[in-house]
Short mmCIF file of C-alpha atoms in Angstrom, two decimals:
data_model
loop_
_atom_site.label_atom_id
_atom_site.label_comp_id
_atom_site.label_asym_id
_atom_site.label_seq_id
_atom_site.Cartn_x
_atom_site.Cartn_y
_atom_site.Cartn_z
CA MET A 14 -0.08 -0.45 -0.11
CA LEU A 15 1.25 3.58 -1.20
CA GLU A 16 -0.95 6.38 0.67
CA LEU A 17 -0.52 9.92 0.91
CA ASP A 18 -2.67 11.62 3.34
CA ALA A 19 -3.26 15.14 3.11
CA ILE A 20 -0.33 16.25 1.69
CA THR A 21 0.27 19.82 1.35
CA ALA A 22 3.82 19.93 -0.33
CA GLY A 23 5.15 23.17 -2.44
CA TYR A 24 8.60 24.79 -3.15
CA GLU A 25 8.10 27.86 -1.02
CA ARG A 26 7.30 28.54 2.64
CA GLY A 27 3.23 30.02 2.69
CA ALA A 28 2.76 28.74 -0.99
CA PRO A 29 1.94 25.69 -1.20
CA VAL A 30 1.64 23.34 -4.84
CA VAL A 31 -0.55 21.09 -3.79
CA ARG A 32 -3.23 21.42 -0.64
CA ASP A 33 -4.80 18.17 1.04
CA ALA A 34 -4.11 15.66 -1.47
CA HIS A 35 -5.09 12.06 -0.35
CA LEU A 36 -4.33 9.34 -2.87
CA THR A 37 -4.30 5.72 -2.54
CA VAL A 38 -2.53 2.65 -4.14
CA ALA A 39 -2.84 -0.81 -3.62
CA ALA A 40 -0.28 -3.52 -4.15
CA GLY A 41 -0.33 -4.23 -7.75
CA GLU A 42 -2.73 -1.57 -8.61
CA ALA A 43 -2.47 1.00 -11.19
CA VAL A 44 -3.82 4.34 -10.77
CA GLY A 45 -4.11 7.12 -13.13
CA LEU A 46 -3.42 10.66 -12.25
CA LEU A 47 -5.18 13.33 -14.60
CA GLY A 48 -4.81 17.26 -13.71
CA PRO A 49 -4.02 19.76 -16.27
CA SER A 50 -0.45 21.45 -16.67
CA GLY A 51 0.59 23.55 -13.34
CA CYS A 52 -1.79 21.78 -10.92
CA GLY A 53 0.85 20.97 -8.94
CA LYS A 54 0.53 16.81 -9.94
CA SER A 55 4.20 16.49 -10.96
CA THR A 56 4.98 17.74 -7.48
CA LEU A 57 2.89 15.28 -5.63
CA ALA A 58 4.42 12.38 -7.46
CA ARG A 59 8.16 13.53 -6.26
CA VAL A 60 6.22 13.35 -2.69
CA ALA A 61 5.32 9.73 -3.42
CA ALA A 62 8.86 8.74 -4.80
CA LEU A 63 10.25 10.27 -1.47
CA LEU A 64 12.39 13.04 -3.71
CA HIS A 65 10.08 15.86 -1.89
CA ARG A 66 9.27 16.53 1.31
CA PRO A 67 5.59 17.99 1.71
CA ASP A 68 4.94 20.56 4.76
CA ALA A 69 2.21 18.74 5.53
CA GLY A 70 0.51 15.14 5.80
CA THR A 71 1.91 11.60 5.23
CA VAL A 72 3.30 8.91 3.24
CA THR A 73 2.59 5.50 4.75
CA LEU A 74 4.86 2.73 2.03
CA ASP A 75 4.37 -0.49 2.58
CA GLY A 76 2.80 -0.11 6.28
CA SER A 77 5.54 2.12 7.57
CA ARG A 78 4.76 5.96 7.94
CA VAL A 79 7.57 7.34 5.75
CA THR A 80 9.82 9.92 8.10
CA GLY A 81 12.51 11.35 6.29
CA TRP A 82 12.54 12.35 2.33
CA ARG A 83 15.69 12.06 -0.31
CA HIS A 84 18.70 11.21 1.58
CA ARG A 85 17.05 11.16 4.47
CA ALA A 86 14.67 7.94 3.60
CA PRO A 87 16.54 4.74 4.11
CA ARG A 88 17.47 2.97 0.97
CA GLY A 89 15.61 1.02 1.33
CA GLN A 90 12.57 2.92 0.75
CA ARG A 91 14.17 4.84 -1.63
CA THR A 92 14.84 1.98 -4.26
CA ALA A 93 11.76 0.21 -3.59
CA ILE A 94 9.75 2.93 -5.85
CA GLY A 95 10.95 3.36 -9.30
CA VAL A 96 10.20 6.48 -11.20
CA VAL A 97 9.92 7.78 -14.49
CA PHE A 98 10.30 11.49 -15.08
CA GLN A 99 9.19 13.33 -18.51
CA GLN A 100 12.12 15.29 -19.82
CA PRO A 101 14.45 12.05 -20.44
CA ARG A 102 17.42 14.53 -21.54
CA LEU A 103 17.08 16.01 -18.12
CA SER A 104 16.77 12.81 -16.10
CA ALA A 105 19.89 11.23 -17.53
CA ASP A 106 23.10 12.58 -16.26
CA PRO A 107 24.87 13.29 -20.13
CA ARG A 108 28.18 12.03 -19.34
CA LEU A 109 26.96 8.26 -18.59
CA SER A 110 26.18 6.09 -21.45
CA LEU A 111 23.30 4.26 -21.44
CA ARG A 112 24.76 0.75 -20.48
CA ASP A 113 26.21 3.05 -17.33
CA LEU A 114 22.89 4.74 -17.14
CA ILE A 115 21.34 1.59 -16.51
CA ALA A 116 22.79 -0.08 -14.06
CA GLU A 117 24.14 3.16 -11.90
CA PRO A 118 21.31 1.85 -9.70
CA LEU A 119 23.14 -1.63 -9.12
CA ARG A 120 26.03 0.04 -8.54
CA ALA A 121 25.47 2.69 -6.02
CA THR A 122 23.91 -0.46 -4.23
CA GLY A 123 26.51 -2.16 -4.25
CA ARG A 124 25.30 -5.02 -6.48
CA ARG A 125 28.13 -4.33 -9.37
CA ASP A 126 28.57 -7.60 -10.46
CA GLU A 127 24.86 -8.20 -11.69
CA ALA A 128 25.05 -5.54 -13.93
CA ALA A 129 26.10 -6.30 -17.01
CA ALA A 130 23.40 -9.31 -16.95
CA THR A 131 20.82 -7.53 -15.93
CA VAL A 132 21.48 -4.49 -18.57
CA ARG A 133 21.23 -6.97 -21.08
CA GLU A 134 17.63 -8.50 -19.91
CA LEU A 135 16.41 -4.94 -19.43
CA SER A 136 17.71 -3.36 -22.52
CA ARG A 137 16.28 -6.71 -24.47
CA ALA A 138 12.50 -5.83 -22.81
CA THR A 139 12.65 -2.05 -23.87
CA GLY A 140 14.18 -2.65 -27.34
CA LEU A 141 17.23 -1.35 -26.92
CA GLY A 142 19.86 -2.51 -28.86
CA ASP A 143 23.54 -2.78 -28.25
CA ASP A 144 24.67 -0.56 -30.64
CA LEU A 145 22.49 1.99 -28.71
CA LEU A 146 23.95 1.32 -25.13
CA GLY A 147 27.58 2.29 -25.93
CA ARG A 148 25.91 5.53 -26.60
CA ARG A 149 25.55 9.11 -24.00
CA PRO A 150 22.40 10.85 -24.58
CA HIS A 151 23.10 12.96 -26.62
CA GLU A 152 23.44 10.48 -29.49
CA VAL A 153 20.01 8.88 -28.81
CA SER A 154 16.54 10.15 -29.49
CA ASP A 155 14.28 11.01 -27.04
CA GLY A 156 12.01 7.93 -27.19
CA GLN A 157 15.83 5.88 -27.16
CA LEU A 158 16.48 7.81 -24.09
CA GLN A 159 13.26 7.31 -22.49
CA ARG A 160 13.18 3.39 -22.98
CA ALA A 161 16.48 3.68 -20.87
CA CYS A 162 15.02 5.70 -18.38
CA LEU A 163 13.02 3.21 -18.29
CA ALA A 164 14.73 0.15 -17.72
CA ARG A 165 16.70 1.88 -14.79
CA ALA A 166 13.62 2.55 -12.92
CA LEU A 167 12.69 -1.00 -13.51
CA VAL A 168 16.56 -2.09 -12.63
CA LEU A 169 16.14 -2.51 -8.82
CA ARG A 170 12.67 -4.07 -9.00
CA PRO A 171 11.23 -1.53 -7.40
CA ARG A 172 7.87 -2.88 -5.60
CA TRP A 173 5.87 0.63 -7.08
CA LEU A 174 6.40 2.91 -10.24
CA VAL A 175 6.35 6.00 -10.35
CA CYS A 176 5.81 7.57 -14.33
CA ASP A 177 5.43 10.97 -14.25
CA GLU A 178 4.30 11.83 -17.38
CA MET A 179 6.45 9.47 -18.77
CA THR A 180 5.07 9.91 -22.65
CA ALA A 181 4.14 12.91 -22.80
CA MET A 182 7.45 13.55 -25.36
CA LEU A 183 7.42 10.69 -27.20
CA ASP A 184 5.25 9.53 -30.01
CA ALA A 185 2.34 7.15 -30.38
CA SER A 186 4.22 3.61 -30.80
CA THR A 187 6.74 4.75 -28.24
CA THR A 188 4.38 5.03 -25.90
CA ALA A 189 2.53 1.47 -26.21
CA ALA A 190 6.22 0.33 -26.33
CA LEU A 191 6.99 2.13 -23.02
CA VAL A 192 3.21 0.78 -21.48
CA ALA A 193 3.41 -2.40 -22.89
CA VAL A 194 7.18 -2.72 -21.35
CA VAL A 195 5.55 -1.24 -17.43
CA GLU A 196 2.31 -3.42 -17.66
CA THR A 197 5.25 -6.81 -18.33
CA TYR A 198 6.75 -5.89 -15.78
CA ARG A 199 4.30 -5.17 -13.10
CA ARG A 200 2.68 -8.60 -14.51
CA GLU A 201 5.99 -10.30 -13.76
CA SER A 202 6.33 -8.79 -9.96
CA GLY A 203 3.15 -7.76 -8.74
CA ALA A 204 4.70 -3.90 -8.60
CA GLY A 205 1.91 -0.96 -8.33
CA LEU A 206 1.99 2.00 -10.19
CA LEU A 207 1.07 5.75 -9.91
CA ALA A 208 0.88 7.12 -13.46
CA VAL A 209 0.70 10.83 -14.04
CA GLY A 210 -0.12 12.42 -16.67
CA HIS A 211 -2.52 14.89 -19.14
CA ASP A 212 -3.83 12.07 -21.11
CA ARG A 213 -7.42 11.03 -20.80
CA VAL A 214 -7.91 8.21 -23.18
CA LEU A 215 -4.20 6.63 -22.30
CA LEU A 216 -4.54 6.74 -18.80
CA GLU A 217 -7.95 5.69 -18.74
CA ARG A 218 -6.94 2.72 -20.77
CA TRP A 219 -3.48 1.44 -19.06
CA CYS A 220 -4.53 2.26 -15.11
CA ASP A 221 -7.21 0.11 -13.28
CA ARG A 222 -9.03 3.93 -11.83
CA THR A 223 -8.43 7.36 -12.60
CA LEU A 224 -8.23 9.99 -10.80
CA ARG A 225 -9.21 13.29 -11.83
CA TRP A 226 -6.89 16.42 -10.07
CA ASP A 227 -9.53 17.30 -7.82
CA GLU A 228 -10.80 14.67 -6.62
CA VAL A 229 -6.82 14.32 -5.15
CA ALA A 230 -6.29 17.39 -3.71
CA ALA A 231 -7.94 20.88 -2.66
CA ALA A 232 -8.08 23.67 -5.77
CA MET B 14 9.21 -6.16 -28.25
CA ALA B 15 12.90 -6.57 -30.15
CA GLU B 16 11.43 -5.59 -33.26
CA LEU B 17 10.41 -2.20 -31.83
CA ALA B 18 13.74 -1.39 -31.84
CA PRO B 19 14.95 1.48 -33.94
CA LYS B 20 17.15 0.54 -36.84
CA THR B 21 19.71 3.55 -36.63
CA ALA B 22 22.37 1.94 -37.84
CA GLY B 23 22.88 4.58 -40.90
CA TRP B 24 24.14 7.02 -37.89
CA ARG B 25 27.19 8.33 -37.12
CA SER B 26 28.95 9.87 -34.41
CA HIS B 27 29.68 13.88 -35.47
CA GLY B 28 32.27 13.98 -32.09
CA ARG B 29 34.73 13.40 -34.27
CA THR B 30 34.46 15.71 -37.24
CA ARG B 31 33.68 18.34 -35.16
CA ARG B 32 33.83 21.82 -36.93
CA SER B 33 37.49 24.15 -36.32
CA THR B 34 36.94 27.08 -33.77
CA ARG B 35 40.15 27.43 -34.44
CA THR B 36 40.28 31.27 -35.58
CA VAL B 37 43.83 33.20 -35.69
CA ARG B 38 43.62 34.35 -32.28
CA VAL B 39 43.67 31.04 -30.90
CA ARG B 40 45.88 29.42 -33.52
CA THR B 41 48.49 32.65 -32.05
CA SER B 42 47.60 32.12 -29.08
CA ALA B 43 48.93 28.58 -28.72
CA VAL B 44 51.91 28.86 -30.96
CA VAL B 45 52.60 31.70 -28.57
CA VAL B 46 52.08 29.13 -25.11
CA ALA B 47 53.83 26.91 -26.68
CA ALA B 48 56.72 28.89 -27.09
CA VAL B 49 56.60 29.86 -23.47
CA LEU B 50 56.48 26.04 -22.26
CA LEU B 51 59.82 25.15 -24.51
CA ALA B 52 61.68 28.82 -23.68
CA VAL B 53 61.09 28.37 -19.61
CA LEU B 54 61.36 24.39 -19.17
CA VAL B 55 64.37 24.07 -22.38
CA VAL B 56 66.22 27.24 -21.79
CA PRO B 57 67.37 27.24 -18.33
CA PRO B 58 69.21 23.72 -18.49
CA LEU B 59 70.24 23.52 -22.03
CA ALA B 60 72.07 26.82 -21.99
CA ASN B 61 74.29 26.34 -19.28
CA LEU B 62 74.60 30.22 -18.41
CA ASP B 63 74.45 31.78 -15.00
CA GLN B 64 71.57 34.14 -15.09
CA GLN B 65 73.20 36.20 -12.20
CA ALA B 66 76.64 36.58 -13.92
CA VAL B 67 77.49 39.85 -13.91
CA ASP B 68 80.12 42.45 -16.01
CA LEU B 69 80.51 45.79 -15.21
CA SER B 70 82.21 46.49 -18.48
CA MET B 71 78.70 45.38 -20.52
CA LYS B 72 76.49 47.64 -18.36
CA LEU B 73 73.55 49.16 -20.23
CA ARG B 74 73.93 47.44 -23.17
CA PRO B 75 71.42 48.12 -26.10
CA PRO B 76 70.16 44.90 -27.87
CA SER B 77 73.01 43.47 -30.12
CA LEU B 78 74.02 40.05 -32.10
CA ALA B 79 75.97 38.75 -28.64
CA HIS B 80 72.72 40.10 -26.27
CA PRO B 81 69.53 39.85 -27.71
CA PHE B 82 67.72 41.77 -24.91
CA GLY B 83 70.66 44.10 -23.84
CA THR B 84 72.23 43.87 -20.80
CA ASP B 85 71.00 45.59 -17.35
CA ASP B 86 72.75 48.08 -15.33
CA VAL B 87 75.19 45.52 -14.18
CA GLY B 88 75.63 43.67 -17.38
CA ARG B 89 73.72 40.78 -17.04
CA ASP B 90 71.89 39.40 -19.80
CA LEU B 91 68.48 40.10 -20.09
CA LEU B 92 67.31 38.04 -22.33
CA LEU B 93 68.46 34.81 -20.08
CA ARG B 94 66.94 36.90 -16.55
CA CYS B 95 63.87 37.50 -18.91
CA VAL B 96 63.86 33.64 -19.38
CA TYR B 97 63.91 33.31 -16.21
CA GLY B 98 62.12 35.93 -15.04
CA LEU B 99 59.22 34.18 -16.92
CA ARG B 100 60.03 31.20 -15.69
CA VAL B 101 59.24 31.83 -11.67
CA SER B 102 56.19 34.17 -13.01
CA LEU B 103 54.57 30.90 -14.50
CA LEU B 104 55.13 29.12 -12.33
CA VAL B 105 54.03 31.30 -9.20
CA GLY B 106 50.92 31.38 -11.73
CA LEU B 107 50.45 28.77 -12.31
CA VAL B 108 50.75 27.11 -8.61
CA ALA B 109 48.73 30.05 -7.17
CA ALA B 110 46.03 30.08 -9.86
CA LEU B 111 45.41 25.53 -9.01
CA ALA B 112 45.81 26.34 -5.06
CA ALA B 113 42.79 29.60 -5.27
CA THR B 114 40.98 26.82 -7.37
CA ILE B 115 41.03 23.98 -5.31
CA ILE B 116 39.75 26.84 -2.28
CA GLY B 117 37.32 28.02 -4.57
CA THR B 118 35.79 24.66 -5.54
CA ALA B 119 36.10 23.22 -2.32
CA VAL B 120 33.90 26.63 -0.50
CA GLY B 121 32.23 26.43 -3.20
CA ALA B 122 31.12 23.54 -3.16
CA ALA B 123 29.81 22.83 0.54
CA ALA B 124 28.20 26.01 0.77
CA ALA B 125 25.47 24.89 -2.24
CA ALA B 126 25.48 21.19 -0.75
CA PHE B 127 25.40 21.95 3.20
CA GLY B 128 22.59 25.34 1.97
CA GLY B 129 20.89 27.03 4.68
CA TRP B 130 22.95 28.96 7.63
CA THR B 131 26.39 27.79 6.20
CA ASP B 132 25.45 28.59 2.56
CA ARG B 133 24.22 32.49 3.61
CA VAL B 134 27.65 32.47 6.05
CA VAL B 135 30.50 31.47 3.18
CA MET B 136 28.99 33.70 0.48
CA ARG B 137 28.14 36.70 3.18
CA LEU B 138 32.33 36.00 4.04
CA VAL B 139 32.52 36.11 0.00
CA ASP B 140 31.06 39.53 -0.71
CA THR B 141 33.09 40.77 1.89
CA PHE B 142 36.14 39.76 1.24
CA SER B 143 35.28 40.42 -2.74
CA SER B 144 34.89 44.24 -1.81
CA VAL B 145 38.26 44.65 -0.75
CA PRO B 146 40.87 45.41 -4.28
CA HIS B 147 42.93 41.81 -4.81
CA LEU B 148 45.76 43.79 -4.50
CA LEU B 149 45.16 45.77 -1.29
CA LEU B 150 44.32 42.32 0.52
CA GLY B 151 47.34 40.68 -1.04
CA ILE B 152 50.02 43.50 -0.01
CA PHE B 153 48.29 42.66 3.53
CA VAL B 154 48.87 39.18 3.29
CA VAL B 155 52.27 39.29 2.25
CA ALA B 156 53.18 41.93 4.64
CA MET B 157 53.43 39.31 7.49
CA PHE B 158 55.67 37.27 5.86
CA ARG B 159 59.16 37.91 4.49
CA PRO B 160 59.99 37.89 1.24
CA GLY B 161 59.98 34.65 -0.78
CA VAL B 162 57.37 32.26 -3.69
CA TRP B 163 55.56 30.95 -1.20
CA PRO B 164 54.22 34.07 0.64
CA VAL B 165 53.76 35.66 -3.04
CA ILE B 166 51.72 32.02 -4.02
CA VAL B 167 49.78 32.13 -0.73
CA SER B 168 48.85 35.60 -1.01
CA VAL B 169 47.92 34.95 -4.83
CA ALA B 170 45.76 32.00 -3.98
CA LEU B 171 44.38 33.48 -0.79
CA THR B 172 42.99 36.45 -2.91
CA HIS B 173 41.17 34.52 -5.89
CA TRP B 174 39.15 31.93 -4.78
CA LEU B 175 36.20 34.28 -4.17
CA SER B 176 35.23 33.89 -7.63
CA THR B 177 35.50 30.43 -8.19
CA ALA B 178 33.49 29.82 -4.92
CA ARG B 179 30.81 32.02 -6.69
CA ILE B 180 31.42 29.91 -10.05
CA VAL B 181 31.44 26.71 -8.98
CA ARG B 182 28.23 26.95 -6.11
CA SER B 183 26.15 28.07 -9.04
CA GLU B 184 26.83 25.26 -10.87
CA VAL B 185 26.22 22.75 -7.98
CA LEU B 186 22.90 24.52 -7.20
CA SER B 187 22.17 24.45 -10.66
CA LEU B 188 23.02 20.51 -11.46
CA ARG B 189 21.64 19.45 -7.72
CA SER B 190 18.18 20.65 -9.16
CA ARG B 191 17.94 18.26 -11.64
CA PRO B 192 15.76 15.59 -12.41
CA TYR B 193 19.24 12.76 -13.39
CA ILE B 194 20.05 13.93 -9.48
CA ASP B 195 16.42 13.04 -8.49
CA ALA B 196 16.92 9.95 -10.54
CA ALA B 197 20.14 8.79 -8.94
CA VAL B 198 18.84 9.11 -5.43
CA SER B 199 15.89 7.16 -5.84
CA GLY B 200 18.03 4.59 -7.19
CA GLY B 201 19.53 4.52 -3.51
CA ALA B 202 22.83 6.26 -4.24
CA SER B 203 24.26 7.99 -0.89
CA ARG B 204 24.96 11.63 -1.17
CA TRP B 205 28.75 10.86 -1.46
CA ARG B 206 27.99 9.04 -4.61
CA VAL B 207 25.98 11.78 -6.21
CA ALA B 208 28.32 14.56 -5.39
CA VAL B 209 31.32 12.72 -6.80
CA ARG B 210 29.65 10.60 -9.31
CA HIS B 211 27.28 13.06 -11.01
CA LEU B 212 27.84 17.08 -9.39
CA LEU B 213 31.59 16.65 -9.57
CA PRO B 214 32.10 16.02 -13.13
CA GLY B 215 29.51 18.61 -14.09
CA VAL B 216 31.91 20.98 -12.38
CA LEU B 217 34.92 20.59 -13.18
CA PRO B 218 35.14 22.28 -16.56
CA GLN B 219 33.87 25.50 -15.20
CA ALA B 220 36.77 24.97 -12.75
CA GLY B 221 39.27 23.87 -14.56
CA LEU B 222 38.06 26.95 -17.18
CA ALA B 223 38.61 29.66 -13.42
CA ALA B 224 41.59 27.96 -13.06
CA VAL B 225 43.40 28.73 -16.52
CA LEU B 226 41.63 32.57 -17.02
CA MET B 227 43.31 32.74 -13.16
CA VAL B 228 46.58 32.03 -14.75
CA PRO B 229 47.30 35.25 -16.43
CA HIS B 230 45.37 37.31 -13.27
CA ALA B 231 47.89 35.97 -10.95
CA MET B 232 51.14 36.60 -12.96
CA TRP B 233 50.19 40.02 -13.16
CA HIS B 234 49.71 40.15 -9.44
CA GLU B 235 52.92 38.30 -8.45
CA SER B 236 54.38 41.37 -11.31
CA ALA B 237 52.54 44.02 -9.63
CA LEU B 238 52.94 42.81 -5.73
CA SER B 239 57.29 42.33 -6.97
CA PHE B 240 57.12 45.66 -8.90
CA LEU B 241 56.02 47.48 -5.36
CA GLY B 242 58.73 45.74 -3.52
CA LEU B 243 56.55 43.52 -1.59
CA GLY B 244 56.67 40.53 -3.84
CA LEU B 245 59.75 38.01 -4.67
CA PRO B 246 63.19 39.12 -3.48
CA THR B 247 64.67 42.30 -5.70
CA HIS B 248 67.71 39.94 -6.66
CA GLN B 249 65.21 36.97 -7.83
CA ALA B 250 64.38 37.47 -11.46
CA SER B 251 60.70 37.78 -12.24
CA LEU B 252 59.03 39.71 -14.44
CA GLY B 253 57.78 42.37 -11.81
CA ASN B 254 61.19 42.61 -10.53
CA LEU B 255 62.98 43.31 -13.85
CA VAL B 256 60.57 46.07 -14.84
CA GLN B 257 61.49 47.60 -11.14
CA SER B 258 64.99 47.60 -11.12
CA ALA B 259 64.83 49.12 -14.79
CA ARG B 260 63.15 52.04 -13.51
CA GLY B 261 66.10 53.58 -13.00
CA SER B 262 67.67 53.36 -16.90
CA LEU B 263 64.19 54.20 -18.30
CA LEU B 264 64.91 57.76 -17.61
CA ALA B 265 67.87 57.52 -18.81
CA GLY B 266 66.40 56.39 -21.85
CA ASP B 267 67.62 53.27 -21.94
CA TRP B 268 64.38 51.72 -22.96
CA TRP B 269 65.43 48.23 -23.14
CA PRO B 270 65.40 46.75 -19.89
CA THR B 271 61.70 48.31 -19.44
CA LEU B 272 60.25 46.64 -22.94
CA PHE B 273 61.38 42.99 -23.21
CA PRO B 274 59.99 42.02 -19.32
CA GLY B 275 57.14 44.06 -20.58
CA LEU B 276 56.35 42.15 -23.48
CA LEU B 277 56.98 38.91 -21.91
CA LEU B 278 54.23 39.47 -19.38
CA ILE B 279 51.94 41.39 -21.77
CA VAL B 280 51.91 38.46 -24.76
CA PRO B 281 52.16 35.14 -22.94
CA THR B 282 49.09 36.31 -20.50
CA LEU B 283 47.11 37.34 -23.37
CA ALA B 284 47.68 34.06 -25.00
CA ILE B 285 47.01 31.84 -22.17
CA ALA B 286 43.96 34.35 -21.83
CA GLY B 287 43.07 34.10 -25.38
CA LEU B 288 43.74 30.22 -25.20
CA ALA B 289 41.37 30.14 -22.27
CA GLY B 290 38.77 31.93 -24.37
CA ALA B 291 38.85 29.91 -26.49
CA TRP B 292 37.28 26.95 -24.32
CA ARG B 293 35.18 28.75 -22.90
CA GLU B 294 33.16 29.52 -25.58
CA ARG B 295 33.26 26.12 -26.50
CA ILE B 296 31.83 24.96 -22.60
CA ASN B 297 29.73 27.87 -23.08
CA PRO B 298 28.94 28.95 -26.54
CA ARG B 299 26.00 31.52 -25.21
CA ARG B 300 28.66 34.25 -23.46
CA ARG B 301 31.06 35.61 -25.48
CA SER B 302 34.37 36.12 -25.32
CA GLU B 303 36.20 38.54 -23.56
CA LEU B 304 39.28 39.05 -21.35
CA MET B 305 39.64 38.13 -18.19
CA LEU B 306 42.80 39.82 -17.03
#
């Protein structure tokens, strides 16, 4: 269970972006969150991924209450949630090759020796050719880079996935491919999904239940 | 999924065949810097001559074949003195710039990393020190020591890390808020790993550029301190000392003891600044190159 209760979050004191948001994702469930641009849904996604400390409210992850965000969250909690962001260009370190990009979480958590095999398997699943893995982010397209970012999010086999406008920058066929990768992973692992976006048709077909922003948070 | 793999066999990297941005200025700068380095590194060990050799019968001779730069007021060969002087000035410039960059990078990165009160206090201190002229602060530092190479290096290093600290701090702050840092945190990276693996490589080009741009600056400060008689001991050939000791003869109409050390100060520093400027344009094409001496 990933539970967000009465979350108020923002970047400046006294001017919250998200006010009093409630959201629950059950294990194995796919929840879509629909909202217009600038409403605060990305901020809420960052709170859910333990990347942004809310000003008020509680997040409960698998029954235990979250007390710290970012580096203050225990590594086990942080890595239990895989995140994919909207802009692959900004979410990839420009100095790492796609292979290193995907393997980075394994190296960071001291599982270096699994890297080669896992990267091979995930690049096959996400449809990245071997020649692409040696390239750096500026040498591949947005769609190819987003495939690598999705592979990176899956590499630690998270129990939860937060996809923040994962497909907003991509064409229809890449969108379909990435959604298929996420769904295959969820079928195998039983992971829960929070998919944030503004594309009603996509989210309603993808998710078990889709919530509008005004159902989740105070305006 | 495999059939969705993009066909990109025909794609080629443009990394190797990058367009040439070398203008005349960059080429000239490169040649000058290479010549200076060669002269400074090769001449002293090869030419087995004593730069301190005094020959009073040859004092203040104008440039000739035997002494291309002429001789000074005690008959020492000025070409040799200038090469040794350039060597000392360049060494002081390099070491001071390196030390200043290390201090600046450490302070700037720490201020950005800790944030909050640490950041505010450190950056206000940087502002305070920046508001005092470098030279004045430098004189204050050298005045506490006996003349020598190290006090000058310390003085220049301690007064020149401020701008690097500002550059590094803003760079770290900007890098830190990027989604790829979020992704690293979410992927279980420790603070240390985020700093070393993602932040430091992003900051190093800017810090390295700041270091190179600082070399000419540091050389000028060394010369200024020596010219004021506060820098290196007067017997030691440095560009500042050479210009300082030539003042008397300039009034008597002997132009060469002032001209040649002066040129050796101006031309190599402009060349280094020219190369650094080209580097900066490559790192950040939006910023117009300007001489930051």
